[in-house]
Structures are given as C-alpha cells and as structure tokens.
Coordinates of C-alpha atoms in Angstrom, one line a residue:
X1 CA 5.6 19.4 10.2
X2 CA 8.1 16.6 11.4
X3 CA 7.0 12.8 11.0
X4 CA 9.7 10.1 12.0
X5 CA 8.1 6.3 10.7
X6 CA 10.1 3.2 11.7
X7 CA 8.9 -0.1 9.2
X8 CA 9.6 -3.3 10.3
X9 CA 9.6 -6.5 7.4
X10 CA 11.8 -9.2 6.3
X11 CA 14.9 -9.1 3.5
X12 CA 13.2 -9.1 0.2
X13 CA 9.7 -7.6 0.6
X14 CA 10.7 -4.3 -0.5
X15 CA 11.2 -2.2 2.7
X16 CA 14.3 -0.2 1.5
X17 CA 12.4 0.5 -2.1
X18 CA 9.1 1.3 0.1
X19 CA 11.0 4.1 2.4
X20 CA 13.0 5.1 -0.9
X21 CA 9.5 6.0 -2.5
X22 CA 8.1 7.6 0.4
X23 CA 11.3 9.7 0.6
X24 CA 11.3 11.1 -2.8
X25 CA 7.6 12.0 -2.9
X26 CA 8.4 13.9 0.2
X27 CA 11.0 15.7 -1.3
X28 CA 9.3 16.4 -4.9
X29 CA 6.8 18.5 -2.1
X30 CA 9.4 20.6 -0.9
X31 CA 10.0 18.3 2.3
X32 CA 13.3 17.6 3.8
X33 CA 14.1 13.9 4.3
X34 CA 16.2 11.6 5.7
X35 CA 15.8 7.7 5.1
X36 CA 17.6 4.6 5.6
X37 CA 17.5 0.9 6.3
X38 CA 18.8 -1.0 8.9
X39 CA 20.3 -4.2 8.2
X40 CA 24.0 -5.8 8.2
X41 CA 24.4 -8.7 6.2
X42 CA 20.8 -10.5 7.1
X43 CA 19.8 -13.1 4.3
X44 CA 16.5 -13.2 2.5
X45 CA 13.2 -13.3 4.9
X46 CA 15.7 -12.0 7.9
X47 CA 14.0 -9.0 9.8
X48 CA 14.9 -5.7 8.9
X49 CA 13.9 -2.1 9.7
X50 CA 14.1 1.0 7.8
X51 CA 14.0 4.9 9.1
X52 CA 12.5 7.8 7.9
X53 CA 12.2 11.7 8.5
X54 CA 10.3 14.1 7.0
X55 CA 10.1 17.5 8.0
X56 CA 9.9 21.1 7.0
X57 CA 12.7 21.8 8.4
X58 CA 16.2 20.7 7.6
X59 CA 17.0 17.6 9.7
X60 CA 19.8 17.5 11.8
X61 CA 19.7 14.2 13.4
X62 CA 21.5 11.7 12.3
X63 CA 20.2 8.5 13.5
X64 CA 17.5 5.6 14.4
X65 CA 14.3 6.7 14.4
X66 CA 14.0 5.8 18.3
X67 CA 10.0 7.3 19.3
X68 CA 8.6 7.0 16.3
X69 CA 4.9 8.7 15.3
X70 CA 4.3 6.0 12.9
X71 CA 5.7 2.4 12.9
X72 CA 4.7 0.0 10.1
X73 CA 4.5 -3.6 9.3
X74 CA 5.1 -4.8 6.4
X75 CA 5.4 -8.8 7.2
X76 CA 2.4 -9.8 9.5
X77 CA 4.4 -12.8 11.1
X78 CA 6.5 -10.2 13.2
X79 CA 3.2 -9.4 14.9
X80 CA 3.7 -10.4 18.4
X81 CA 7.0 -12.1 17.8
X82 CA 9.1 -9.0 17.6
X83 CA 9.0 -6.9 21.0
X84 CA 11.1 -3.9 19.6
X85 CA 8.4 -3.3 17.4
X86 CA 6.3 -0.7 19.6
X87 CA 9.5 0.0 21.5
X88 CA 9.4 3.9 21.5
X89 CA 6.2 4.7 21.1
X90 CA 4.5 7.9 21.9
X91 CA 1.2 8.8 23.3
X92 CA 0.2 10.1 19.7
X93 CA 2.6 7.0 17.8
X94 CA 0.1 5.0 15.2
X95 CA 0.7 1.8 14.0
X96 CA -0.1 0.5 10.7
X97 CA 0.0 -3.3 10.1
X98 CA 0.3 -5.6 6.7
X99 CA -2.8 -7.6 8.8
X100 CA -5.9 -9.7 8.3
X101 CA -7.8 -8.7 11.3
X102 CA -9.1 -5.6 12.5
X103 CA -7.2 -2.6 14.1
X104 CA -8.6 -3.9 17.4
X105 CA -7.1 -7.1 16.9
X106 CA -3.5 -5.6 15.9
X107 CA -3.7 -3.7 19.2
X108 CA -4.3 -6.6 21.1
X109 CA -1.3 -8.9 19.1
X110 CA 1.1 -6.1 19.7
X111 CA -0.3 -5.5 23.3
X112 CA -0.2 -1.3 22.6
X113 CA -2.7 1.0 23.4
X114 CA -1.1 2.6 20.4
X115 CA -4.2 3.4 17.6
X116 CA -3.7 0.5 15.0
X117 CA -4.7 0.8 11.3
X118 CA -5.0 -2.8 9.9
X119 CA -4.7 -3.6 5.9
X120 CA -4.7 -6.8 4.0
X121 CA -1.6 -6.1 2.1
X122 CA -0.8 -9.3 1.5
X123 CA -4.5 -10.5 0.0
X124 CA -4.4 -7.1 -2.2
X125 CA -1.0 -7.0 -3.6
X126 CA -1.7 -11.1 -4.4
X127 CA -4.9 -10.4 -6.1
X128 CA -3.2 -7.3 -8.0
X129 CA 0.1 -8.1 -8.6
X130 CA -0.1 -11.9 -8.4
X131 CA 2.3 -12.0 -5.9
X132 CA 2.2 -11.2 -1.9
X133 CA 4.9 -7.8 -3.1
X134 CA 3.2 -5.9 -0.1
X135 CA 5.4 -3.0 -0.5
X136 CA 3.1 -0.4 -2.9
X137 CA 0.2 -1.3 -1.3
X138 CA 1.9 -0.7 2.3
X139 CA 2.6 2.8 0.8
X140 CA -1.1 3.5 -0.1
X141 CA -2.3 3.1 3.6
X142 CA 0.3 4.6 4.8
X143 CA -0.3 8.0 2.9
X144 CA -3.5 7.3 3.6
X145 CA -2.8 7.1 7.6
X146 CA -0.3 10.2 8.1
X147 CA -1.2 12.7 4.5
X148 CA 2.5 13.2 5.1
X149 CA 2.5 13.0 1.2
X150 CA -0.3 13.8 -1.4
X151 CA -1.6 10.5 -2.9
X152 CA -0.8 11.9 -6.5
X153 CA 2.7 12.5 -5.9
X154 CA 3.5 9.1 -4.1
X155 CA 1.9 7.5 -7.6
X156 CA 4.0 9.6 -9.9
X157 CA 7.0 8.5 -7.7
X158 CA 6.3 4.8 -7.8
X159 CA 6.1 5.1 -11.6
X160 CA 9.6 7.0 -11.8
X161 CA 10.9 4.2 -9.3
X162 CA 9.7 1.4 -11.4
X163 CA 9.8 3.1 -14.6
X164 CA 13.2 1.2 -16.2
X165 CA 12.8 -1.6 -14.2
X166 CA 9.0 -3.4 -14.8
X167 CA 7.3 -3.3 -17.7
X168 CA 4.3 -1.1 -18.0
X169 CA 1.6 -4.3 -17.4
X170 CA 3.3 -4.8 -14.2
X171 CA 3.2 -1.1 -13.1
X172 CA 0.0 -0.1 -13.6
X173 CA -0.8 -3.9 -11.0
X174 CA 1.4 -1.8 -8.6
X175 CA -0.5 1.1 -9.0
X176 CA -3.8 -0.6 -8.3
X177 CA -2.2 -2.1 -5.3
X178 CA -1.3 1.2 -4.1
X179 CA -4.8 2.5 -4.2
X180 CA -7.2 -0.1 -3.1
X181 CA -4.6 -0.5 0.2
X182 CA -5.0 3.5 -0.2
X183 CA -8.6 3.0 -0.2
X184 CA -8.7 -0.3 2.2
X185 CA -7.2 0.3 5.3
X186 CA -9.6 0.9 8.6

C-alpha cells in the first residue's frame, strides 16, 4: 500500500494540523509516513500546500508529492483559480473538495476528468463547531474517500492532537464535524 495526497488551502485553516493528524493515525497502524507543508513566509489566508506519504514500506523519497492519488481542498475559493491544483494527476488520482455543489460540478470547476468527491465542510464545521474550521471535517471525508486510515484511529488521534489545547466542549464539536463530513461526502 502506497498513497501520496497533496491538500491545497489558505494560512490558517488548519492544513499543517490536518496532514499532522492524518500522519500519526497512519503511523499508530503500523504505516510509514512522511508529511510536510509547503509554505515560506505566506501571511494568513495566503495559499498553501501540504504533502503526505503513507506506505507499507519505508519511504525513501524525499520530496513534493508531484502525481498525487489524492489531492484535497480545503478552501473552496481555490477551485478554478488555482491551475496547479490537478497538476500531476493520475489516471486513478481522486479529488476531494471542501465544496457546495456536487462531484459533477467540482469536475467541471477544476476541468479534470479526475473522479471528484464534493463535501460541505465549510456548512458542517460552521454548524458544529460555530466556525467555518474545515480541517476535522476535511479529515472525515477523506478517510472516508481513500480507508487509508481506520475511522476509529483518526478520532482517537484528533483527541490526542487537541487534547491540551481545546477544552473538552470544543473537542467533542470537532469530533462531530469529523463524522458527519465522514458520513456526508458523495
């Protein structure tokens, strides 16, 4: 098994903490991971990407994700705006978008014939959070997507990533989020 994902969002929507997460649920399953973000010193709401790896194997590359088998959007204004989005997609690449409309509709904004899964982040992490924090609920559809990590594993991760840092109320929102994108994506 060998997954390479490439997100794409802007400074401050949780990205790095998203690919973080994602990396150390891999690696509680015995998965070998490499994961980073891209950015140099970009403000608040500047684009940014982040890189991961998962494999069975050790890893032994050492950059970019450049053909990546999953890309994901976290910020839904980069649709169409951004070109280097699908840039290195494969036959088999997916693309999973923060996104009102339907995967049909993604397609046709990012003008792929990748296959597009579409999730409303943004209206689920506002109605469960209180605040458009699409980064938990980005996780949810994407373990949903790939199953490159078991669902229970990703939420015991968020909780150790959050643990010390939000209170419990504010958690268990995050959690929610997490599952209804989980549950929500098409």
């Amino acid at each position: 098994m060998n997954m390479e994902l490439c997100w794409h969002g802007r400074g401050g929507q949780g990205v790095v903490t998203a690919n973080e997460i994602l990396a150390s649920s891999a690696i509680r399953e015995g998965k070998y991971v490499k994961a980073f973000p891209e950015f140099g010193p970009e403000r608040m709401g500047a684009p940014i990407r982040a890189f991961t790896r998962i494999s069975s194997d050790p890893i032994r590359i050492h950059s970019q994700v450049y053909t990546p088998d999953i890309v994901i959007i976290l910020d839904p204004t980069l649709v169409g705006k951004i070109k280097t989005i699908t840039a290195g997609l494969k036959k088999d690449s997916v693309v999973l978008g923060n996104y009102a409309g339907t995967p049909k509709e993604l397609q046709e904004a990012l003008q792929t014939d990748a296959k597009c899964y579409a999730v409303d982040a943004t209206r689920i992490s506002t109605e469960e959070v209180g605040r458009p924090m699409v980064n938990t609920s980005m996780l949810g559809a994407v373990t949903k997507v790939s199953g490159i990590v078991s669902f229970n594993t990703l939420e015991e991760q968020v909780r150790a990533k959050f643990g010390n840092k939000l209170q419990e109320s504010v958690i268990v929102k995050n959690l929610s989020a997490l599952k209804r994108a989980y549950t929500e994506v098409q």
